[in-house]
Amino acid sequence: MKRQIIAAAGLVGLAFGAQADPVPIEAFAKEPNISSLSMSNDGTYMVGLIATPGEDNETLSLASWELPDTIDTSKALVPTRITPPNNKMRFAAIQALPGDKVFVVGRQAWTGQTFCTEGGGFGAVKTFVTKFYVGSKDLDDLDEGIAGLGTERLRDKQLAQCRDLNNTTGISNTLPLEDDYVIVTYNNIASGETEYYRVNMRTEEKTFLYNGSGRQGISFTDPRNGRILVRQGIEPAGEGDWRIETYMLNEETGSMEREEPLDYLASNRYQMDVGGYDEASGRYYMITDKFSDKAAVYFYDPKTNQFSNEPVFAHPDFSATSVVLGTDEENWNEPLGFRYAAATVETYWLDPELRSIQEGLEQAFSGQMIDIIDAAKDGNRILFSTEAADQPPAYYLLINRNKVVMIGDSRPWIDESDIGTTELIYYPARDGLSIPGLLSLPDSYDKTTDGRIPTVILPHGGPWARDYAGWDISGWVPFLTSRGYAVLQPQYRGSTGFGRELWFAGDKEWGQAMQDDKDDGAQYLVDQGIADPDKMAIFGYSYGGFAAFAATVRENSPYQCAISGAGVSNLSLFNRLWSSNRIQRIVQGNTLAGMDPSKNTEKANIPILVYHGDRDVRVPIEEGRGFYNAVRNRVNAKFVEIKDMPHSLPWWPDHHRQSLKAIDDWLKSDNCFG
C-alpha cells in the first residue's frame, strides 16, 4: 500500500482547547521528504519520490537507490540517482518494474478545448492531465507509453488529442515468476478497445494477446502467464436493470463458460471479486457479501458450480478485502494471509514466518501500523513503512529478517506529541442504527481536567467510501487536533466498508437520515462530555462539502458554523455525472434523492466558508460559488477560490497553504468559535 503524503515546518498559536502545540500550516503544505517507495523483485534497487533538493519541499523528484549485497545498517540509505521534474510536469508516483525498469506517473495543468476528458465539452476546460512514463532504473529516457504503445500517428487530430490527454497504457499483471515480462493494457482510442500485450520490459518486444471489448470485460488474468481466466459481462435484465455475469475458463475445453451462481443484478450491488486462483484445485477465492452483511472469502469451484459451504475467511466485525498468495517459486500460489478493513487495513497471517515478522516489527514500532510494501524473491529484504494517526509515514528495509535500516522519514519535523490519536467508536443514530466513527482527540486532552472542547464533525467524500485511522493524507485531522479540536469522522449511512446494512440505509436519504447521522455523532460527543455544544462546526470536502451545505440550511443545526470544500450543492449535478454510465445509473443513480441544499437556500441559518479549486472538473466551481451567492445575504459567508487546484489529491503545496489558512482563519473568527 503506497500512500501520498505532504510535509514541512513552521509555527502558529493555539486558539483554545487542550494545550497542544499547533502544527504549522507549512508542515502539511510542503511535499514530503520521501514517499511512493518500491523495490525490485530481486532486491537490487529501489525507487521512490523525494523532495527536490534546493527547493524547500516545493516539488518531488524521482530517486533511485542501488542496494548492494552488503548494506551498512548503521547508516540511512542515500539515493544514487535523482531526476527533478520540469517546469510543467510534476511527479506523483513511481514503481519498480521487471527488466530494471520503472513506471512513473506525472501530472500537469492543462487548459484547452476537448470532448474526451472529465468536464470536457463546449468551451475551454481548465483541468489536469495524468501521464504515464517508463524508463530505466537509472531514471534515464522516460518515454510515454510502453514498448511504443500509444505513440502511433493518428490522422484524426481530435483522437490524437484524446490519446495524449488520457492514460492509454498501464500494467495489468506483473507476472511475478518472470524476470522481464509484464502484461500491458493499451486503451486504443481509435478502436475503443482495450488491447492486452505481453511485453519484455528489457527489450520492449511485445506480443499481442487479446482484446478486452464488448460487454465482456477481462476481470482476472493468471499471475503465472497472463492468460485470461475470468471475464465479467453485463446483460439487460428488464425494468432498466442489468445482470452482472461471470465467465470462467474451462481448462478442458478452453472456452469461457458462464457461472450462474455468480450472477447478480446491478441493483443488488453485491461484491463479487476474484481474490485469487488455486492452481491445485482449480478453485477461485471469491470475496463476496452475497451471503452476509460483511464481505467474506469463499472458495468457488467452476467444475461443480458451487461455493464452499463455509467461508475460507470471515471476520466477525469487518469486511475481507484481499487474499495474500505466495509469489515466489517456493511458495507460489500458497495462501499466506487474508486482509480485512478494520480501523486500518489489517492482515490475518496464515504463514508463520510472515506472522512472526509482522509481530516482531509491531513490537519494535509499538503503536504503529506496519505495511509490508515489497519483498525480494529470497525474502531476505523486505521494504516496509510505519505510520499512525499521530505519526507520518517512515520507510525502512528489513535485512535478513533481523536488521532494520532507515530509508527516510516523510516528515521528521513533526512531533507526535502535538497530534492526537484516533480510535474507532460506534454511536447510536436516532433510529437505533449503529454508526461507526473515527474519533480523534488532542494528544494532551483529559476530559476530567479539560472538559468540553471545540469539535469539528468531518464527514468523508464519496459518499460510497470510508475513512481509516492511519495518517490522514489530507492533513486535516492532525491539523485540527493539534489546534485543540476534537474531530469526529462519522461513517454515516451510505458509507461503504462497514457492511451492506449501513451502506443501503443511505439510499435516497441525502441531506436527511444521512445528515442525521452526522448530527447524532455531534450529540453523542456532547453526551460523552467531550464536545462543547456552543463550539461545534461541520467541515467536509466533495460529498462532505454537500453535507456542510445541507447543515447550513437545516433547521435546529447543532453547529455554529460550516466549511464546504469543493462541495456539490445540488443533487441534479450528481444525476448528470452518473447518467452517462448505464451501470452507474442503475446502481448509484437510483439511490440519489433527498433534501437538495440548492433548493433550500432561503433557510440558511449558520455562517459558512466555501472554498473551491478553479481546475475542479469533477465538481465545477460554479457549484460552490452558486450556493455562496444564494446565502451570502442571509448568513455570514465567505468564498475562497484556489488557483489551479483540482478536485482530488495530490494537491500542490500552495493549494494546501490556501485551503488550510482559510479553514484556520474561519474557525478562529467570530463566525465560528472566536
XYZ file of C-alpha atoms in Angstrom:
674
model
C 0.000 0.000 0.000
C 1.674 3.228 -1.126
C 0.347 6.484 0.265
C 0.877 10.050 -0.855
C 1.990 12.352 1.965
C 2.615 16.034 2.450
C 5.127 17.721 4.790
C 7.294 20.623 6.177
C 7.642 23.094 9.131
C 6.601 26.482 10.813
C 4.608 27.799 13.820
C 1.085 29.025 14.691
C -0.608 29.810 18.012
C -3.240 27.622 19.690
C -6.690 29.171 19.729
C -8.327 27.182 22.521
C -8.974 23.708 23.853
C -6.429 21.203 25.143
C -2.915 22.623 25.286
C -1.184 21.038 22.311
C 1.407 22.810 20.181
C -0.315 23.571 16.892
C 1.461 22.054 13.926
C 2.062 24.884 11.435
C 0.363 25.084 8.082
C 3.698 24.695 6.310
C 4.163 21.279 7.936
C 1.206 19.963 5.958
C 1.576 22.129 2.862
C 5.035 21.189 1.638
C 5.873 17.949 -0.100
C 7.217 15.036 1.982
C 10.890 14.230 2.250
C 10.167 10.755 0.865
C 7.168 8.807 -0.475
C 5.964 6.241 -3.038
C 8.748 3.705 -2.391
C 9.009 0.496 -4.401
C 11.664 -2.260 -4.538
C 12.588 -4.531 -7.437
C 11.694 -8.218 -7.235
C 15.340 -9.221 -6.898
C 16.001 -6.627 -4.183
C 18.906 -4.993 -6.054
C 17.410 -1.498 -6.357
C 14.679 0.700 -5.001
C 12.867 3.765 -6.362
C 10.722 6.475 -4.840
C 9.904 10.168 -4.690
C 11.951 12.632 -2.643
C 11.721 16.371 -2.062
C 13.627 18.111 -4.856
C 16.996 19.258 -3.459
C 17.265 23.014 -3.038
C 13.537 23.724 -3.444
C 12.401 23.632 0.207
C 9.985 20.734 -0.433
C 8.023 22.532 -3.161
C 8.231 19.693 -5.730
C 9.053 15.994 -5.858
C 11.903 14.339 -7.753
C 12.395 10.754 -8.850
C 15.021 8.883 -6.842
C 16.767 5.544 -7.287
C 18.797 3.594 -4.722
C 21.242 0.823 -5.597
C 21.060 -1.929 -2.962
C 24.443 -3.689 -2.781
C 24.923 -7.232 -1.498
C 26.101 -5.858 1.838
C 24.243 -2.909 3.360
C 25.566 -0.911 6.305
C 22.598 -0.875 8.675
C 24.144 1.887 10.800
C 23.579 4.473 8.072
C 20.484 5.703 6.280
C 20.331 4.759 2.605
C 21.181 7.574 0.188
C 19.810 7.827 -3.397
C 22.311 7.072 -6.131
C 20.352 8.957 -8.802
C 17.870 11.879 -8.660
C 15.803 13.248 -11.555
C 13.925 16.520 -10.909
C 10.637 17.445 -12.624
C 10.408 20.019 -15.410
C 8.520 23.288 -15.197
C 5.272 21.718 -16.429
C 5.015 18.111 -15.262
C 5.143 17.155 -11.579
C 5.790 13.596 -10.466
C 3.039 11.835 -8.495
C 4.195 8.187 -8.151
C 6.860 5.682 -9.211
C 7.036 1.879 -9.226
C 9.831 -0.607 -9.873
C 9.159 -2.977 -12.797
C 10.828 -6.115 -14.140
C 13.687 -5.678 -16.594
C 15.363 -2.962 -14.480
C 12.648 -0.510 -15.487
C 10.424 1.951 -13.627
C 6.847 3.107 -14.152
C 6.285 6.819 -13.459
C 3.089 8.837 -13.059
C 3.166 12.563 -13.778
C 0.535 15.281 -13.621
C 0.296 18.737 -15.134
C -2.204 21.558 -15.503
C -3.829 21.798 -18.938
C -6.264 24.269 -20.493
C -7.974 23.848 -23.844
C -10.977 22.607 -25.749
C -11.654 18.866 -25.687
C -14.545 16.430 -25.526
C -12.710 13.420 -24.109
C -11.698 14.381 -20.579
C -13.812 14.787 -17.489
C -15.572 18.129 -17.740
C -14.921 18.298 -21.483
C -17.457 19.644 -23.939
C -18.069 23.095 -25.319
C -15.633 25.868 -24.431
C -12.234 25.817 -22.775
C -11.596 23.339 -19.975
C -9.196 24.016 -17.088
C -8.136 20.616 -15.831
C -5.180 18.359 -15.078
C -3.850 15.577 -17.269
C -2.037 12.496 -15.997
C 0.810 10.927 -17.943
C 2.458 7.507 -17.648
C 6.152 7.054 -18.395
C 8.576 4.137 -18.492
C 12.327 4.460 -18.050
C 15.367 2.651 -16.743
C 16.141 2.166 -13.051
C 18.742 4.908 -13.561
C 15.793 7.209 -14.380
C 17.000 7.793 -17.925
C 14.896 8.146 -21.069
C 11.415 8.492 -19.598
C 9.136 7.697 -22.522
C 5.372 7.924 -22.777
C 3.665 4.654 -23.482
C 5.171 1.220 -23.013
C 7.006 -0.510 -25.860
C 5.735 2.179 -28.224
C 2.072 1.572 -27.420
C 0.090 4.783 -27.654
C 2.669 6.643 -29.727
C 1.368 5.826 -33.201
C 0.440 8.639 -35.580
C -3.277 9.344 -35.886
C -4.788 11.281 -38.782
C -7.742 12.404 -36.694
C -6.499 15.366 -34.635
C -9.260 15.022 -32.049
C -8.424 11.354 -31.464
C -4.732 12.211 -31.217
C -5.547 14.845 -28.619
C -7.702 12.375 -26.660
C -4.871 9.864 -26.672
C -2.419 12.473 -25.434
C -4.755 13.698 -22.680
C -5.823 10.317 -21.361
C -3.950 7.437 -19.794
C -3.660 4.927 -22.631
C -1.219 2.378 -21.190
C -0.926 0.565 -17.873
C 0.375 -2.583 -16.189
C -2.317 -5.206 -15.568
C -0.132 -8.120 -14.440
C 3.486 -8.076 -13.265
C 3.973 -11.859 -13.749
C 5.985 -12.453 -10.540
C 7.679 -15.625 -11.834
C 9.015 -13.870 -14.934
C 12.234 -11.870 -14.864
C 11.499 -9.317 -17.566
C 7.885 -9.710 -18.718
C 4.658 -7.942 -17.777
C 1.137 -7.769 -19.212
C 0.379 -4.291 -20.546
C -3.039 -2.841 -21.315
C -3.436 -0.267 -24.064
C -6.661 1.691 -24.459
C -6.866 2.091 -28.225
C -8.551 5.464 -28.724
C -9.202 4.807 -32.420
C -10.968 1.437 -31.970
C -12.386 1.984 -28.488
C -10.997 -1.391 -27.393
C -8.590 -2.338 -24.613
C -5.721 -4.367 -26.011
C -3.532 -6.695 -23.935
C 0.132 -7.324 -24.743
C 2.894 -9.440 -23.251
C 5.907 -7.104 -23.136
C 9.566 -7.749 -22.420
C 10.475 -4.653 -20.421
C 14.179 -5.064 -21.137
C 13.934 -5.343 -24.943
C 10.444 -3.763 -25.436
C 9.481 -6.738 -27.584
C 5.688 -7.059 -27.458
C 3.237 -9.808 -28.373
C -0.473 -9.109 -28.833
C -2.584 -11.368 -26.620
C -6.253 -10.388 -26.838
C -8.830 -7.595 -26.871
C -11.000 -6.685 -23.931
C -14.050 -5.364 -25.715
C -17.799 -5.637 -25.950
C -19.975 -6.477 -22.979
C -17.459 -8.903 -21.501
C -14.501 -7.246 -19.826
C -11.449 -9.079 -18.503
C -11.568 -9.237 -14.706
C -8.788 -11.692 -13.776
C -5.682 -12.997 -15.533
C -3.373 -15.789 -14.481
C -0.470 -14.325 -12.458
C 1.721 -17.154 -13.791
C 1.468 -16.370 -17.508
C -1.203 -13.707 -18.064
C -3.832 -15.886 -19.753
C -7.473 -14.882 -19.296
C -9.136 -16.842 -16.513
C -12.204 -14.745 -15.706
C -14.373 -12.343 -17.660
C -17.305 -10.305 -16.410
C -20.160 -9.101 -18.570
C -23.450 -7.218 -18.403
C -26.784 -8.129 -19.923
C -30.193 -6.374 -19.814
C -32.383 -7.784 -17.032
C -35.572 -5.800 -17.619
C -37.068 -2.755 -15.915
C -33.892 -0.800 -16.510
C -31.750 -3.214 -14.521
C -28.672 -5.132 -15.639
C -27.428 -8.587 -14.780
C -23.732 -8.935 -13.955
C -22.473 -12.261 -15.313
C -19.166 -14.006 -14.659
C -17.427 -16.349 -17.119
C -14.536 -18.634 -16.178
C -12.105 -20.610 -18.295
C -12.899 -24.307 -18.725
C -9.431 -25.849 -18.680
C -10.578 -28.926 -20.626
C -12.402 -27.180 -23.473
C -10.519 -23.879 -23.483
C -13.788 -21.939 -23.618
C -15.196 -19.325 -21.268
C -18.310 -20.636 -19.512
C -20.910 -18.671 -17.602
C -21.046 -19.330 -13.862
C -24.672 -18.635 -12.971
C -24.173 -18.886 -9.164
C -22.030 -15.753 -9.503
C -24.748 -13.763 -11.297
C -26.384 -10.822 -9.580
C -28.447 -7.776 -10.521
C -26.664 -4.456 -10.647
C -29.334 -3.011 -8.362
C -28.415 -5.602 -5.692
C -24.883 -4.166 -5.530
C -23.234 -7.396 -4.444
C -19.490 -7.547 -4.227
C -18.252 -10.477 -6.351
C -14.497 -10.127 -6.735
C -11.909 -12.738 -7.673
C -9.295 -12.686 -4.930
C -7.052 -15.360 -6.442
C -6.831 -18.719 -8.153
C -5.841 -22.006 -6.503
C -3.950 -23.896 -9.206
C -4.008 -27.251 -7.417
C -7.794 -27.499 -7.139
C -8.900 -25.154 -9.921
C -10.996 -23.202 -7.415
C -11.164 -19.445 -7.056
C -11.055 -17.284 -3.960
C -14.187 -15.130 -4.210
C -14.601 -12.069 -1.999
C -18.338 -11.502 -1.684
C -21.060 -10.103 0.550
C -23.757 -12.192 -1.134
C -24.189 -14.378 1.953
C -23.509 -11.945 4.783
C -23.566 -8.295 5.768
C -19.760 -8.075 5.646
C -17.694 -9.390 2.740
C -16.036 -12.776 3.334
C -13.761 -15.068 1.298
C -15.241 -18.264 -0.172
C -13.938 -20.916 -2.491
C -15.833 -21.228 -5.771
C -15.434 -24.358 -7.899
C -16.340 -23.841 -11.593
C -16.370 -27.620 -12.105
C -19.245 -28.119 -9.668
C -20.662 -24.563 -9.906
C -20.684 -24.329 -6.126
C -19.398 -22.111 -3.364
C -17.784 -23.689 -0.338
C -20.293 -24.330 2.446
C -18.351 -22.138 4.842
C -16.149 -19.114 4.171
C -12.425 -19.646 3.880
C -12.023 -16.433 5.864
C -14.544 -14.186 7.577
C -14.084 -11.573 10.260
C -16.978 -11.125 12.701
C -16.851 -7.317 12.599
C -15.134 -6.246 9.383
C -15.130 -7.000 5.660
C -12.431 -9.060 3.984
C -10.576 -7.079 1.331
C -7.997 -9.381 -0.279
C -6.158 -12.705 -0.243
C -2.358 -12.779 0.104
C -0.920 -15.541 -2.088
C 2.710 -16.556 -2.447
C 4.512 -15.108 -5.453
C 7.887 -16.879 -5.214
C 8.807 -20.294 -6.644
C 8.999 -21.903 -3.201
C 5.578 -20.647 -2.035
C 3.850 -19.990 -5.335
C 0.074 -19.721 -5.011
C 0.048 -20.741 -1.341
C -2.417 -18.773 0.821
C -0.250 -16.680 3.137
C -2.909 -14.493 4.732
C -6.119 -12.511 4.423
C -6.594 -8.763 4.678
C -9.618 -7.053 6.209
C -10.711 -3.452 6.753
C -10.826 -2.591 10.451
C -9.896 0.869 11.759
C -6.931 0.327 9.429
C -6.352 -2.475 6.913
C -5.013 -5.432 8.889
C -3.677 -8.840 7.861
C -4.512 -12.213 9.355
C -1.379 -14.194 8.559
C -1.524 -17.921 7.882
C 2.187 -18.104 7.119
C 4.037 -18.450 10.454
C 7.192 -16.735 9.196
C 5.359 -13.674 7.908
C 3.262 -13.576 11.071
C 6.464 -13.632 13.115
C 7.944 -10.802 11.033
C 4.772 -8.727 11.429
C 4.645 -9.280 15.185
C 8.343 -8.508 15.562
C 8.008 -5.236 13.664
C 4.915 -4.292 15.668
C 6.914 -4.797 18.853
C 9.796 -2.732 17.517
C 7.460 0.057 16.341
C 4.883 -0.016 19.105
C 1.526 1.580 18.357
C 2.203 1.967 14.635
C 0.693 0.345 11.590
C 3.198 -1.828 9.723
C 2.733 -2.013 5.972
C 4.883 -4.502 4.053
C 5.304 -2.817 0.659
C 7.629 -5.164 -1.255
C 9.767 -8.237 -0.576
C 12.675 -9.596 -2.591
C 12.246 -13.079 -4.037
C 14.561 -14.660 -1.479
C 12.700 -12.924 1.362
C 15.904 -11.506 2.819
C 14.980 -7.920 2.011
C 11.595 -6.510 2.967
C 10.590 -2.907 2.283
C 8.064 -1.661 4.833
C 6.588 1.532 6.217
C 5.296 2.606 9.615
C 2.619 5.155 10.408
C -0.090 6.067 12.891
C -2.728 8.752 13.224
C -0.153 10.890 15.030
C 2.946 9.746 13.126
C 3.582 10.411 9.428
C 4.906 7.503 7.353
C 8.533 6.437 7.668
C 10.274 3.870 5.468
C 12.651 1.046 6.358
C 14.371 -2.010 4.913
C 14.376 -5.253 6.909
C 17.515 -7.243 6.029
C 17.909 -10.973 6.674
C 14.822 -10.797 8.902
C 16.791 -9.368 11.816
C 18.305 -5.991 10.894
C 16.496 -2.756 10.060
C 17.980 0.134 8.087
C 16.301 3.532 7.923
C 15.448 4.831 4.455
C 13.675 8.034 5.341
C 11.038 9.794 7.438
C 8.464 11.684 5.428
C 8.072 14.476 7.999
C 10.835 14.318 10.599
C 9.931 17.818 11.841
C 6.515 16.762 13.150
C 6.365 15.868 16.842
C 3.786 13.172 17.595
C 3.086 14.795 20.978
C 1.492 17.708 19.096
C -1.096 15.487 17.370
C -3.962 13.407 18.709
C -4.551 9.709 18.272
C -7.561 8.135 16.555
C -9.849 5.319 17.650
C -12.804 3.540 16.073
C -16.024 4.075 18.030
C -19.695 3.271 17.494
C -22.590 5.526 18.448
C -26.372 5.144 18.116
C -28.333 7.006 15.457
C -31.745 8.338 16.409
C -33.437 5.390 14.686
C -31.221 2.856 16.509
C -28.761 2.098 13.716
C -25.193 1.717 14.998
C -22.886 4.222 13.272
C -19.096 3.722 13.184
C -16.933 6.777 13.648
C -13.274 7.694 13.951
C -12.721 9.898 16.982
C -9.504 11.932 17.202
C -8.667 13.937 20.308
C -5.785 16.322 21.043
C -2.800 14.480 22.440
C -2.879 16.155 25.840
C -6.655 16.102 26.196
C -8.028 14.872 29.520
C -11.804 15.007 29.899
C -11.539 15.385 33.661
C -9.322 18.471 33.550
C -10.038 19.918 30.093
C -13.777 19.268 29.998
C -15.653 20.153 26.843
C -13.650 21.364 23.856
C -14.422 22.780 20.393
C -15.346 19.995 17.993
C -15.332 19.513 14.225
C -17.563 16.921 12.554
C -15.654 15.825 9.422
C -17.724 13.618 7.041
C -15.822 11.935 4.211
C -16.444 12.350 0.498
C -17.975 9.771 -1.794
C -20.385 9.095 -0.245
C -19.646 5.460 -1.170
C -16.327 5.466 0.678
C -14.946 5.283 4.227
C -12.178 6.687 6.424
C -9.210 4.884 8.011
C -7.366 5.581 11.242
C -3.826 5.867 9.886
C -2.041 9.073 8.941
C -4.531 11.419 7.252
C -3.021 12.234 3.843
C -5.159 15.381 3.525
C -3.614 16.687 6.748
C -6.990 17.864 8.059
C -7.273 15.623 11.131
C -3.780 16.239 12.618
C -4.053 19.912 11.636
C -7.246 20.220 13.707
C -6.285 18.079 16.713
C -3.008 19.990 17.103
C -5.119 23.136 17.440
C -7.158 21.722 20.297
C -10.200 20.482 18.386
C -11.881 17.129 18.827
C -12.571 15.592 15.399
C -15.248 13.013 14.611
C -15.294 11.370 11.185
C -18.750 9.755 11.075
C -19.075 6.711 8.842
C -22.663 7.721 8.172
C -25.239 5.515 6.458
C -24.320 5.307 2.803
C -20.655 4.692 3.672
C -19.085 1.534 2.277
C -16.751 -0.902 4.011
C -18.855 -1.433 7.138
C -21.487 -3.781 5.727
C -24.497 -3.780 3.453
C -26.981 -2.651 6.120
C -25.158 0.617 6.743
C -24.488 1.112 3.031
C -28.069 0.570 1.839
C -29.528 2.631 4.706
C -28.237 5.734 2.921
C -30.278 5.187 -0.237
C -32.405 8.259 -1.060
C -31.517 9.843 2.280
C -29.210 12.610 1.089
C -29.481 15.548 3.463
C -31.973 13.569 5.562
C -31.118 10.400 7.537
C -27.553 10.543 6.180
C -27.321 14.025 7.649
C -28.986 12.942 10.906
C -26.075 10.549 11.444
C -23.606 13.450 11.454
C -25.780 15.445 13.868
C -26.245 12.380 16.086
C -22.464 11.963 16.221
C -22.189 15.562 17.406
C -24.802 14.939 20.091
C -23.035 11.753 21.164
C -19.833 13.692 21.840
C -21.835 16.251 23.822
C -23.408 13.439 25.861
C -19.934 11.997 26.494
C -18.769 15.302 27.929
C -16.216 15.843 25.158
C -17.818 18.346 22.782
C -18.788 21.889 23.700
C -22.298 22.283 22.227
C -21.601 26.005 21.728
C -18.413 25.379 19.747
C -19.340 22.852 17.107
C -18.511 23.021 13.380
C -19.048 20.766 10.374
C -16.381 20.604 7.671
C -16.350 18.380 4.617
C -14.957 18.071 1.100
C -16.732 16.855 -2.067
C -19.735 14.901 -0.725
C -18.581 16.138 2.683
C -18.961 19.640 1.226
C -22.536 18.717 0.286
C -23.069 17.720 3.930
C -21.780 21.155 5.023
C -24.208 22.819 2.603
C -27.033 20.650 3.961
C -26.139 21.561 7.554
C -26.277 25.251 6.639
C -29.927 25.090 5.567
C -31.291 22.521 8.028
C -33.300 23.803 10.945
C -32.066 23.372 14.530
C -28.493 22.816 13.376
C -26.158 21.651 16.154
C -23.313 23.595 14.520
C -22.227 27.193 14.952
C -20.615 27.263 11.501
C -19.834 25.195 8.401
C -16.971 24.759 5.935
C -17.547 23.296 2.468
C -14.635 22.330 0.246
C -15.445 21.550 -3.407
C -18.974 20.646 -2.366
C -21.899 19.690 -4.568
C -24.795 21.984 -3.733
C -27.478 20.427 -5.909
C -28.487 16.836 -6.446
C -29.075 17.319 -10.160
C -25.304 17.584 -10.727
C -24.779 14.108 -9.318
C -27.542 12.860 -11.588
C -25.788 14.402 -14.579
C -22.466 12.864 -13.578
C -23.920 9.385 -13.262
C -26.442 9.369 -16.087
C -23.825 8.797 -18.809
C -22.922 5.346 -17.447
C -25.694 2.766 -17.695
C -24.423 0.661 -14.797
C -23.765 3.603 -12.514
C -27.184 4.971 -13.436
C -28.955 1.883 -12.104
C -26.517 1.131 -9.274
C -25.968 4.572 -7.790
C -28.275 6.944 -9.623
C -31.401 5.364 -8.131
C -30.052 5.963 -4.621
C -29.786 9.713 -5.143
C -32.702 11.557 -3.561
C -33.434 13.623 -0.505
C -33.045 17.232 0.564
C -31.431 19.464 -2.058
C -29.481 22.340 -0.409
C -29.647 24.479 -3.542
C -33.453 24.482 -3.324
C -33.451 25.439 0.365
C -31.002 28.333 0.479
C -33.655 30.633 1.954
C -33.426 28.513 5.135
C -29.691 29.161 5.645
C -29.101 29.831 9.342
C -25.373 29.376 10.155
C -22.226 31.036 8.749
C -20.391 29.126 6.027
C -16.974 29.199 4.388
C -16.918 27.850 0.816
C -13.607 27.101 -0.904
C -13.180 25.587 -4.348
C -10.403 24.959 -6.863
C -10.660 26.603 -10.271
C -9.407 23.436 -12.041
C -12.043 21.186 -10.485
C -13.883 19.413 -13.301
C -15.379 16.725 -11.043
C -17.408 19.323 -9.140
C -17.264 22.594 -11.112
C -16.517 25.739 -9.145
C -19.942 27.107 -10.080
C -21.420 24.654 -7.552
C -19.682 26.328 -4.651
C -19.985 29.871 -5.955
C -23.682 29.425 -6.709
C -24.501 28.314 -3.172
C -22.401 31.125 -1.708
C -24.192 33.745 -3.823
C -27.568 32.374 -2.743
C -26.873 32.522 1.010
C -24.422 35.406 1.464
C -27.187 37.938 2.140
C -28.812 35.621 4.694
C -25.815 34.480 6.768
C -22.181 35.448 7.147
C -20.451 33.717 4.263
C -17.065 33.734 2.571
C -15.928 32.303 -0.769
C -12.292 31.398 -1.477
C -11.209 30.446 -4.994
C -7.979 28.438 -5.053
C -5.969 28.862 -8.222
C -5.005 25.716 -10.149
C -6.461 23.318 -7.562
C -8.103 20.134 -8.955
C -10.741 18.091 -7.173
C -8.633 15.183 -5.975
C -5.234 14.631 -4.386
C -2.344 15.052 -4.952
C -2.581 18.805 -4.377
C 0.342 21.156 -4.728
C 1.829 22.893 -1.667
C 0.160 26.216 -2.429
C -3.246 24.508 -2.636
C -2.738 23.262 0.918
C -1.462 26.626 2.135
C -4.500 28.500 0.850
C -7.120 25.971 1.951
C -5.650 25.327 5.421
C -5.258 29.051 6.091
C -8.872 29.644 5.058
C -10.058 26.831 7.355
C -7.911 28.009 10.270
C -8.957 31.653 9.963
C -12.637 30.762 9.674
C -12.686 28.522 12.739
C -10.903 31.175 14.833
C -13.138 34.002 13.618
C -16.317 35.329 15.188
C -18.193 33.359 12.521
C -17.334 30.154 14.402
C -15.622 29.983 17.768
C -13.876 33.353 18.043
